Amino acid sequence: MNMSEKRNYITIMNFSGIYKYEKFYKDENVIWLDFSGLQGKNCYCDDSAEKLIRERIKNMSPQGLHFIDSGNYHYATKFWIDKIKEKFNLIVIDYHSDMQQPAFYSILSCGSWIAQCLENNTYIDKIILMGISKEQKKALTGKYKDRLICIDNEQIKKDDFLELQGLNRKYPVYISIDKDVLSRNILETNWSQGDMKLTELKSILHGIIPKQNIIGIDLCGECANEEGKLRAVQKNDEVNANLLRFLKNERNLCRMNCHTVQYKS
């Protein structure tokens, strides 16, 4: 199945339980994956949790739109893109680089998953980080300079995307979005946030999606599932609904650009 089909291909990965309190997906034909009772998954994903998650998505394609809960579970992107068995580019729109070295041996985490992808996934041609802070950009080492393109939040304000000209257009693209790039005036996530407007995020996506062959897109950045977060949940729900409408429209606009991917089940 690919994103150009009439039937929506939307997956909800409910890790924290937060999606039970949102309604943006209620009128959609979604695949609901509940991991709320799974141990060993919060920020760090231990081996047993990883095995179970991979097993649950074993027969699913990386194509489509995946909602993957808060930034604590951004590592789930790795499970989707590990299924892609052809050369591709990964665009990550995030306020953080997620390029830390694992704190506990080689355990997968929300802060290290991109570094691990660069280290282990030979199908990735380039990873493009968009929206990271200037401080995080400065902290990156040159180890992956040939495969990593960084466009910080200041460059984005200037529409300075010259680095994207270096992308090999013959390769399809997977897009991963963390809503922590957005200003706290728009919504609240459970991580430090940038100052991007929602209109700016959609403008960036509109500049990418129609011009690239898109494999799939995922979205994280929910607020913490805690008492007293009702308004925060509502704001996240509103942004999710807004982005879902937008991405469905973009999908239709770029119907001929949706890529049928080779993937491993």
PDB file of C-alpha atoms in Angstrom:
ATOM      1  CA  MET A   1       0.000   0.000   0.000  1.00  0.00           C
ATOM      2  CA  ASN A   2       1.258   3.503  -0.706  1.00  0.00           C
ATOM      3  CA  MET A   3       0.245   7.047   0.115  1.00  0.00           C
ATOM      4  CA  SER A   4      -1.310   7.594  -3.300  1.00  0.00           C
ATOM      5  CA  GLU A   5      -4.066   5.058  -2.650  1.00  0.00           C
ATOM      6  CA  LYS A   6      -7.521   6.348  -1.798  1.00  0.00           C
ATOM      7  CA  ARG A   7      -7.631   4.437   1.460  1.00  0.00           C
ATOM      8  CA  ASN A   8      -5.826   6.378   4.151  1.00  0.00           C
ATOM      9  CA  TYR A   9      -2.893   4.584   5.671  1.00  0.00           C
ATOM     10  CA  ILE A  10      -2.586   6.120   9.131  1.00  0.00           C
ATOM     11  CA  THR A  11      -0.971   4.367  12.073  1.00  0.00           C
ATOM     12  CA  ILE A  12      -1.348   5.445  15.705  1.00  0.00           C
ATOM     13  CA  MET A  13       1.407   4.166  18.011  1.00  0.00           C
ATOM     14  CA  ASN A  14      -0.043   4.730  21.475  1.00  0.00           C
ATOM     15  CA  PHE A  15       2.953   4.492  23.814  1.00  0.00           C
ATOM     16  CA  SER A  16       2.046   6.803  26.709  1.00  0.00           C
ATOM     17  CA  GLY A  17      -1.736   6.527  26.454  1.00  0.00           C
ATOM     18  CA  ILE A  18      -2.051  10.172  25.373  1.00  0.00           C
ATOM     19  CA  TYR A  19      -3.897   9.451  22.139  1.00  0.00           C
ATOM     20  CA  LYS A  20      -6.895   8.127  24.083  1.00  0.00           C
ATOM     21  CA  TYR A  21      -7.592  11.757  25.018  1.00  0.00           C
ATOM     22  CA  GLU A  22      -7.301  13.115  21.475  1.00  0.00           C
ATOM     23  CA  LYS A  23      -9.799  12.911  18.639  1.00  0.00           C
ATOM     24  CA  PHE A  24      -7.993  14.092  15.486  1.00  0.00           C
ATOM     25  CA  TYR A  25      -8.000  10.537  14.115  1.00  0.00           C
ATOM     26  CA  LYS A  26     -11.545   9.530  15.086  1.00  0.00           C
ATOM     27  CA  ASP A  27     -13.011   9.903  11.588  1.00  0.00           C
ATOM     28  CA  GLU A  28     -10.038   8.266   9.891  1.00  0.00           C
ATOM     29  CA  ASN A  29      -9.388   4.672   8.967  1.00  0.00           C
ATOM     30  CA  VAL A  30      -6.449   4.080  11.310  1.00  0.00           C
ATOM     31  CA  ILE A  31      -4.346   1.189  12.501  1.00  0.00           C
ATOM     32  CA  TRP A  32      -4.195   1.399  16.302  1.00  0.00           C
ATOM     33  CA  LEU A  33      -1.098  -0.055  17.969  1.00  0.00           C
ATOM     34  CA  ASP A  34      -1.315   0.083  21.760  1.00  0.00           C
ATOM     35  CA  PHE A  35       2.007  -0.104  23.621  1.00  0.00           C
ATOM     36  CA  SER A  36       0.815   1.683  26.769  1.00  0.00           C
ATOM     37  CA  GLY A  37       1.335  -1.398  28.940  1.00  0.00           C
ATOM     38  CA  LEU A  38       4.782  -2.185  27.557  1.00  0.00           C
ATOM     39  CA  GLN A  39       7.723  -1.902  29.951  1.00  0.00           C
ATOM     40  CA  GLY A  40      11.189  -0.643  28.991  1.00  0.00           C
ATOM     41  CA  LYS A  41      10.060   1.867  26.383  1.00  0.00           C
ATOM     42  CA  ASN A  42      10.155   5.371  27.918  1.00  0.00           C
ATOM     43  CA  CYS A  43      13.024   7.393  26.375  1.00  0.00           C
ATOM     44  CA  TYR A  44      15.155   4.247  26.304  1.00  0.00           C
ATOM     45  CA  CYS A  45      13.951   1.187  24.432  1.00  0.00           C
ATOM     46  CA  ASP A  46      15.360  -2.008  25.878  1.00  0.00           C
ATOM     47  CA  ASP A  47      15.873  -5.166  23.852  1.00  0.00           C
ATOM     48  CA  SER A  48      12.636  -6.870  24.889  1.00  0.00           C
ATOM     49  CA  ALA A  49      10.538  -3.774  24.128  1.00  0.00           C
ATOM     50  CA  GLU A  50      12.275  -3.325  20.782  1.00  0.00           C
ATOM     51  CA  LYS A  51      11.639  -6.942  19.866  1.00  0.00           C
ATOM     52  CA  LEU A  52       7.936  -6.656  20.665  1.00  0.00           C
ATOM     53  CA  ILE A  53       7.473  -3.358  18.786  1.00  0.00           C
ATOM     54  CA  ARG A  54       9.255  -4.684  15.718  1.00  0.00           C
ATOM     55  CA  GLU A  55       7.115  -7.809  15.837  1.00  0.00           C
ATOM     56  CA  ARG A  56       3.907  -5.739  15.978  1.00  0.00           C
ATOM     57  CA  ILE A  57       4.847  -3.816  12.822  1.00  0.00           C
ATOM     58  CA  LYS A  58       6.491  -6.780  11.107  1.00  0.00           C
ATOM     59  CA  ASN A  59       3.924  -7.047   8.319  1.00  0.00           C
ATOM     60  CA  MET A  60       3.367  -3.306   7.941  1.00  0.00           C
ATOM     61  CA  SER A  61       4.858  -1.014   5.317  1.00  0.00           C
ATOM     62  CA  PRO A  62       6.874   2.090   6.261  1.00  0.00           C
ATOM     63  CA  GLN A  63       4.653   3.959   3.832  1.00  0.00           C
ATOM     64  CA  GLY A  64       1.835   6.170   5.028  1.00  0.00           C
ATOM     65  CA  LEU A  65       1.517   8.462   8.026  1.00  0.00           C
ATOM     66  CA  HIS A  66       2.590   7.341  11.495  1.00  0.00           C
ATOM     67  CA  PHE A  67       1.781   9.167  14.741  1.00  0.00           C
ATOM     68  CA  ILE A  68       4.361   7.990  17.279  1.00  0.00           C
ATOM     69  CA  ASP A  69       3.404   9.777  20.539  1.00  0.00           C
ATOM     70  CA  SER A  70       5.756  12.104  22.452  1.00  0.00           C
ATOM     71  CA  GLY A  71       9.389  12.829  21.691  1.00  0.00           C
ATOM     72  CA  ASN A  72      10.278  10.167  24.266  1.00  0.00           C
ATOM     73  CA  TYR A  73       9.458   7.632  21.554  1.00  0.00           C
ATOM     74  CA  HIS A  74      11.052   9.302  18.552  1.00  0.00           C
ATOM     75  CA  TYR A  75      13.277   6.227  18.296  1.00  0.00           C
ATOM     76  CA  ALA A  76      10.244   4.484  16.739  1.00  0.00           C
ATOM     77  CA  THR A  77      11.172   6.202  13.476  1.00  0.00           C
ATOM     78  CA  LYS A  78      14.150   3.850  13.334  1.00  0.00           C
ATOM     79  CA  PHE A  79      11.856   0.825  13.357  1.00  0.00           C
ATOM     80  CA  TRP A  80       9.955   2.136  10.345  1.00  0.00           C
ATOM     81  CA  ILE A  81      12.956   3.173   8.275  1.00  0.00           C
ATOM     82  CA  ASP A  82      14.868  -0.019   9.080  1.00  0.00           C
ATOM     83  CA  LYS A  83      12.240  -1.730   6.933  1.00  0.00           C
ATOM     84  CA  ILE A  84      13.262   0.257   3.830  1.00  0.00           C
ATOM     85  CA  LYS A  85      15.549  -1.835   1.639  1.00  0.00           C
ATOM     86  CA  GLU A  86      16.644   0.653  -1.004  1.00  0.00           C
ATOM     87  CA  LYS A  87      18.646   3.873  -0.945  1.00  0.00           C
ATOM     88  CA  PHE A  88      16.713   6.830   0.507  1.00  0.00           C
ATOM     89  CA  ASN A  89      17.110  10.199   2.210  1.00  0.00           C
ATOM     90  CA  LEU A  90      15.790  10.925   5.700  1.00  0.00           C
ATOM     91  CA  ILE A  91      14.557  14.436   6.521  1.00  0.00           C
ATOM     92  CA  VAL A  92      14.120  15.089  10.249  1.00  0.00           C
ATOM     93  CA  ILE A  93      12.406  18.297  11.376  1.00  0.00           C
ATOM     94  CA  ASP A  94      13.298  18.554  15.061  1.00  0.00           C
ATOM     95  CA  TYR A  95      14.620  21.079  17.592  1.00  0.00           C
ATOM     96  CA  HIS A  96      17.105  18.458  18.828  1.00  0.00           C
ATOM     97  CA  SER A  97      19.734  16.542  16.884  1.00  0.00           C
ATOM     98  CA  ASP A  98      19.065  13.139  18.521  1.00  0.00           C
ATOM     99  CA  MET A  99      22.744  12.445  17.853  1.00  0.00           C
ATOM    100  CA  GLN A 100      23.899  11.687  21.400  1.00  0.00           C
ATOM    101  CA  GLN A 101      25.993   8.666  22.165  1.00  0.00           C
ATOM    102  CA  PRO A 102      23.928   6.051  24.034  1.00  0.00           C
ATOM    103  CA  ALA A 103      24.239   6.437  27.801  1.00  0.00           C
ATOM    104  CA  PHE A 104      23.897   2.704  28.424  1.00  0.00           C
ATOM    105  CA  TYR A 105      26.061   0.725  26.042  1.00  0.00           C
ATOM    106  CA  SER A 106      24.250   0.514  22.687  1.00  0.00           C
ATOM    107  CA  ILE A 107      20.670   0.724  23.954  1.00  0.00           C
ATOM    108  CA  LEU A 108      18.370   2.632  21.611  1.00  0.00           C
ATOM    109  CA  SER A 109      17.053   5.955  22.903  1.00  0.00           C
ATOM    110  CA  CYS A 110      15.111   9.008  21.790  1.00  0.00           C
ATOM    111  CA  GLY A 111      18.325  11.021  22.034  1.00  0.00           C
ATOM    112  CA  SER A 112      20.597   8.695  20.054  1.00  0.00           C
ATOM    113  CA  TRP A 113      18.489   7.078  17.355  1.00  0.00           C
ATOM    114  CA  ILE A 114      19.760   9.278  14.489  1.00  0.00           C
ATOM    115  CA  ALA A 115      23.386   8.561  15.386  1.00  0.00           C
ATOM    116  CA  GLN A 116      22.575   4.851  15.409  1.00  0.00           C
ATOM    117  CA  CYS A 117      20.887   5.123  12.010  1.00  0.00           C
ATOM    118  CA  LEU A 118      23.989   6.780  10.569  1.00  0.00           C
ATOM    119  CA  GLU A 119      26.160   4.108  12.138  1.00  0.00           C
ATOM    120  CA  ASN A 120      24.166   1.069  11.070  1.00  0.00           C
ATOM    121  CA  ASN A 121      21.764   1.826   8.204  1.00  0.00           C
ATOM    122  CA  THR A 122      23.628   1.653   4.906  1.00  0.00           C
ATOM    123  CA  TYR A 123      20.468   2.357   2.891  1.00  0.00           C
ATOM    124  CA  ILE A 124      20.434   5.970   4.107  1.00  0.00           C
ATOM    125  CA  ASP A 125      22.189   8.242   1.629  1.00  0.00           C
ATOM    126  CA  LYS A 126      21.752  11.511   3.551  1.00  0.00           C
ATOM    127  CA  ILE A 127      20.077  12.630   6.767  1.00  0.00           C
ATOM    128  CA  ILE A 128      18.875  16.226   6.741  1.00  0.00           C
ATOM    129  CA  LEU A 129      18.300  17.798  10.159  1.00  0.00           C
ATOM    130  CA  MET A 130      16.048  20.838   9.923  1.00  0.00           C
ATOM    131  CA  GLY A 131      15.183  23.209  12.769  1.00  0.00           C
ATOM    132  CA  ILE A 132      17.771  22.157  15.345  1.00  0.00           C
ATOM    133  CA  SER A 133      19.162  24.812  17.667  1.00  0.00           C
ATOM    134  CA  LYS A 134      22.443  26.511  16.755  1.00  0.00           C
ATOM    135  CA  GLU A 135      23.934  25.112  19.970  1.00  0.00           C
ATOM    136  CA  GLN A 136      23.090  21.554  18.995  1.00  0.00           C
ATOM    137  CA  LYS A 137      24.449  22.119  15.505  1.00  0.00           C
ATOM    138  CA  LYS A 138      27.768  23.356  16.920  1.00  0.00           C
ATOM    139  CA  ALA A 139      28.010  20.280  19.148  1.00  0.00           C
ATOM    140  CA  LEU A 140      27.862  17.857  16.228  1.00  0.00           C
ATOM    141  CA  THR A 141      31.119  16.182  15.299  1.00  0.00           C
ATOM    142  CA  GLY A 142      32.424  15.829  11.765  1.00  0.00           C
ATOM    143  CA  LYS A 143      32.249  12.040  11.886  1.00  0.00           C
ATOM    144  CA  TYR A 144      29.209  11.865   9.616  1.00  0.00           C
ATOM    145  CA  LYS A 145      29.789  15.063   7.635  1.00  0.00           C
ATOM    146  CA  ASP A 146      29.471  13.285   4.286  1.00  0.00           C
ATOM    147  CA  ARG A 147      26.019  11.934   5.151  1.00  0.00           C
ATOM    148  CA  LEU A 148      24.599  14.660   7.389  1.00  0.00           C
ATOM    149  CA  ILE A 149      23.121  18.023   6.368  1.00  0.00           C
ATOM    150  CA  CYS A 150      22.131  20.470   9.140  1.00  0.00           C
ATOM    151  CA  ILE A 151      19.825  23.449   8.680  1.00  0.00           C
ATOM    152  CA  ASP A 152      19.405  25.178  12.040  1.00  0.00           C
ATOM    153  CA  ASN A 153      16.417  27.190  13.209  1.00  0.00           C
ATOM    154  CA  GLU A 154      18.061  30.489  12.258  1.00  0.00           C
ATOM    155  CA  GLN A 155      18.683  29.335   8.683  1.00  0.00           C
ATOM    156  CA  ILE A 156      15.077  28.201   8.404  1.00  0.00           C
ATOM    157  CA  LYS A 157      13.859  31.704   9.241  1.00  0.00           C
ATOM    158  CA  LYS A 158      15.911  32.969   6.300  1.00  0.00           C
ATOM    159  CA  ASP A 159      14.601  30.240   3.979  1.00  0.00           C
ATOM    160  CA  ASP A 160      18.257  29.280   3.602  1.00  0.00           C
ATOM    161  CA  PHE A 161      17.930  25.732   2.287  1.00  0.00           C
ATOM    162  CA  LEU A 162      20.821  25.745  -0.161  1.00  0.00           C
ATOM    163  CA  GLU A 163      22.146  22.547   1.427  1.00  0.00           C
ATOM    164  CA  LEU A 164      19.134  20.651   0.089  1.00  0.00           C
ATOM    165  CA  GLN A 165      20.476  21.139  -3.417  1.00  0.00           C
ATOM    166  CA  GLY A 166      23.027  18.479  -2.553  1.00  0.00           C
ATOM    167  CA  LEU A 167      20.338  15.805  -2.232  1.00  0.00           C
ATOM    168  CA  ASN A 168      20.363  13.034  -4.775  1.00  0.00           C
ATOM    169  CA  ARG A 169      16.865  13.360  -6.230  1.00  0.00           C
ATOM    170  CA  LYS A 170      16.868   9.828  -7.569  1.00  0.00           C
ATOM    171  CA  TYR A 171      16.422   8.581  -3.997  1.00  0.00           C
ATOM    172  CA  PRO A 172      13.021   8.706  -2.273  1.00  0.00           C
ATOM    173  CA  VAL A 173      12.495  10.511   1.030  1.00  0.00           C
ATOM    174  CA  TYR A 174      11.137   9.602   4.452  1.00  0.00           C
ATOM    175  CA  ILE A 175      10.131  12.562   6.662  1.00  0.00           C
ATOM    176  CA  SER A 176      10.119  12.560  10.472  1.00  0.00           C
ATOM    177  CA  ILE A 177       8.615  15.532  12.329  1.00  0.00           C
ATOM    178  CA  ASP A 178       8.951  16.378  16.022  1.00  0.00           C
ATOM    179  CA  LYS A 179       6.529  19.096  17.073  1.00  0.00           C
ATOM    180  CA  ASP A 180       9.111  20.440  19.518  1.00  0.00           C
ATOM    181  CA  VAL A 181      10.327  22.648  16.649  1.00  0.00           C
ATOM    182  CA  LEU A 182       7.159  24.658  17.236  1.00  0.00           C
ATOM    183  CA  SER A 183       6.808  27.553  19.664  1.00  0.00           C
ATOM    184  CA  ARG A 184       5.267  26.932  23.088  1.00  0.00           C
ATOM    185  CA  ASN A 185       2.736  29.598  22.115  1.00  0.00           C
ATOM    186  CA  ILE A 186       1.314  27.013  19.729  1.00  0.00           C
ATOM    187  CA  LEU A 187       1.521  23.864  21.814  1.00  0.00           C
ATOM    188  CA  GLU A 188       3.376  22.226  24.667  1.00  0.00           C
ATOM    189  CA  THR A 189       5.635  19.213  24.266  1.00  0.00           C
ATOM    190  CA  ASN A 190       7.639  17.498  26.999  1.00  0.00           C
ATOM    191  CA  TRP A 191      10.999  18.768  25.684  1.00  0.00           C
ATOM    192  CA  SER A 192      12.607  22.164  25.126  1.00  0.00           C
ATOM    193  CA  GLN A 193      11.145  23.831  22.068  1.00  0.00           C
ATOM    194  CA  GLY A 194      12.020  26.075  19.171  1.00  0.00           C
ATOM    195  CA  ASP A 195      10.091  29.130  18.029  1.00  0.00           C
ATOM    196  CA  MET A 196       8.729  27.992  14.676  1.00  0.00           C
ATOM    197  CA  LYS A 197       5.183  28.887  13.680  1.00  0.00           C
ATOM    198  CA  LEU A 198       2.814  26.228  12.394  1.00  0.00           C
ATOM    199  CA  THR A 199       2.528  28.105   9.101  1.00  0.00           C
ATOM    200  CA  GLU A 200       6.321  27.971   8.772  1.00  0.00           C
ATOM    201  CA  LEU A 201       6.376  24.215   9.363  1.00  0.00           C
ATOM    202  CA  LYS A 202       3.722  23.686   6.716  1.00  0.00           C
ATOM    203  CA  SER A 203       5.589  25.955   4.316  1.00  0.00           C
ATOM    204  CA  ILE A 204       8.728  23.829   4.770  1.00  0.00           C
ATOM    205  CA  LEU A 205       6.766  20.641   4.143  1.00  0.00           C
ATOM    206  CA  HIS A 206       5.074  22.161   1.103  1.00  0.00           C
ATOM    207  CA  GLY A 207       8.512  22.999  -0.249  1.00  0.00           C
ATOM    208  CA  ILE A 208       9.610  19.371   0.118  1.00  0.00           C
ATOM    209  CA  ILE A 209       6.701  17.005  -0.458  1.00  0.00           C
ATOM    210  CA  PRO A 210       5.621  17.918  -4.020  1.00  0.00           C
ATOM    211  CA  LYS A 211       9.248  17.910  -5.187  1.00  0.00           C
ATOM    212  CA  GLN A 212      10.298  14.562  -3.739  1.00  0.00           C
ATOM    213  CA  ASN A 213       9.216  10.949  -3.973  1.00  0.00           C
ATOM    214  CA  ILE A 214       7.816  10.414  -0.494  1.00  0.00           C
ATOM    215  CA  ILE A 215       7.967   7.022   1.201  1.00  0.00           C
ATOM    216  CA  GLY A 216       6.229   7.950   4.433  1.00  0.00           C
ATOM    217  CA  ILE A 217       5.955  10.510   7.210  1.00  0.00           C
ATOM    218  CA  ASP A 218       5.877  10.208  10.981  1.00  0.00           C
ATOM    219  CA  LEU A 219       4.963  12.745  13.629  1.00  0.00           C
ATOM    220  CA  CYS A 220       5.819  12.900  17.337  1.00  0.00           C
ATOM    221  CA  GLY A 221       5.874  15.609  20.005  1.00  0.00           C
ATOM    222  CA  GLU A 222       2.829  15.015  22.193  1.00  0.00           C
ATOM    223  CA  CYS A 223       2.762  16.556  25.658  1.00  0.00           C
ATOM    224  CA  ALA A 224       3.305  14.458  28.774  1.00  0.00           C
ATOM    225  CA  ASN A 225       0.360  12.266  29.767  1.00  0.00           C
ATOM    226  CA  GLU A 226      -0.090  13.780  33.220  1.00  0.00           C
ATOM    227  CA  GLU A 227      -2.855  15.285  35.337  1.00  0.00           C
ATOM    228  CA  GLY A 228      -3.459  18.972  34.717  1.00  0.00           C
ATOM    229  CA  LYS A 229      -2.477  18.773  31.050  1.00  0.00           C
ATOM    230  CA  LEU A 230      -5.975  19.027  29.572  1.00  0.00           C
ATOM    231  CA  ARG A 231      -5.320  22.279  27.718  1.00  0.00           C
ATOM    232  CA  ALA A 232      -1.943  21.002  26.496  1.00  0.00           C
ATOM    233  CA  VAL A 233      -3.609  17.844  25.175  1.00  0.00           C
ATOM    234  CA  GLN A 234      -6.261  19.923  23.408  1.00  0.00           C
ATOM    235  CA  LYS A 235      -3.636  22.097  21.724  1.00  0.00           C
ATOM    236  CA  ASN A 236      -1.697  19.045  20.544  1.00  0.00           C
ATOM    237  CA  ASP A 237      -4.915  17.513  19.264  1.00  0.00           C
ATOM    238  CA  GLU A 238      -5.695  20.697  17.307  1.00  0.00           C
ATOM    239  CA  VAL A 239      -2.219  20.798  15.760  1.00  0.00           C
ATOM    240  CA  ASN A 240      -2.388  17.088  14.897  1.00  0.00           C
ATOM    241  CA  ALA A 241      -5.737  17.638  13.178  1.00  0.00           C
ATOM    242  CA  ASN A 242      -4.358  20.645  11.312  1.00  0.00           C
ATOM    243  CA  LEU A 243      -1.267  18.777  10.133  1.00  0.00           C
ATOM    244  CA  LEU A 244      -3.277  15.694   9.215  1.00  0.00           C
ATOM    245  CA  ARG A 245      -5.571  17.752   6.966  1.00  0.00           C
ATOM    246  CA  PHE A 246      -2.563  19.498   5.476  1.00  0.00           C
ATOM    247  CA  LEU A 247      -0.603  16.304   4.808  1.00  0.00           C
ATOM    248  CA  LYS A 248      -3.591  14.573   3.251  1.00  0.00           C
ATOM    249  CA  ASN A 249      -3.964  17.540   0.910  1.00  0.00           C
ATOM    250  CA  GLU A 250      -0.235  17.507   0.130  1.00  0.00           C
ATOM    251  CA  ARG A 251      -0.485  13.811  -0.602  1.00  0.00           C
ATOM    252  CA  ASN A 252      -3.190  14.518  -3.162  1.00  0.00           C
ATOM    253  CA  LEU A 253      -1.188  17.397  -4.648  1.00  0.00           C
ATOM    254  CA  CYS A 254       1.849  15.169  -5.084  1.00  0.00           C
ATOM    255  CA  ARG A 255      -0.025  11.994  -6.015  1.00  0.00           C
ATOM    256  CA  MET A 256       2.463  11.197  -8.763  1.00  0.00           C
ATOM    257  CA  ASN A 257       5.368  11.707  -6.362  1.00  0.00           C
ATOM    258  CA  CYS A 258       4.354   9.049  -3.851  1.00  0.00           C
ATOM    259  CA  HIS A 259       6.914   6.288  -3.916  1.00  0.00           C
ATOM    260  CA  THR A 260       6.257   2.553  -3.909  1.00  0.00           C
ATOM    261  CA  VAL A 261       9.063   1.384  -1.695  1.00  0.00           C
ATOM    262  CA  GLN A 262      10.954  -1.869  -1.436  1.00  0.00           C
ATOM    263  CA  TYR A 263      10.662  -2.961   2.165  1.00  0.00           C
ATOM    264  CA  LYS A 264      11.261  -5.962   4.340  1.00  0.00           C
ATOM    265  CA  SER A 265       8.398  -7.444   6.341  1.00  0.00           C
TER     266      SER A 265
END
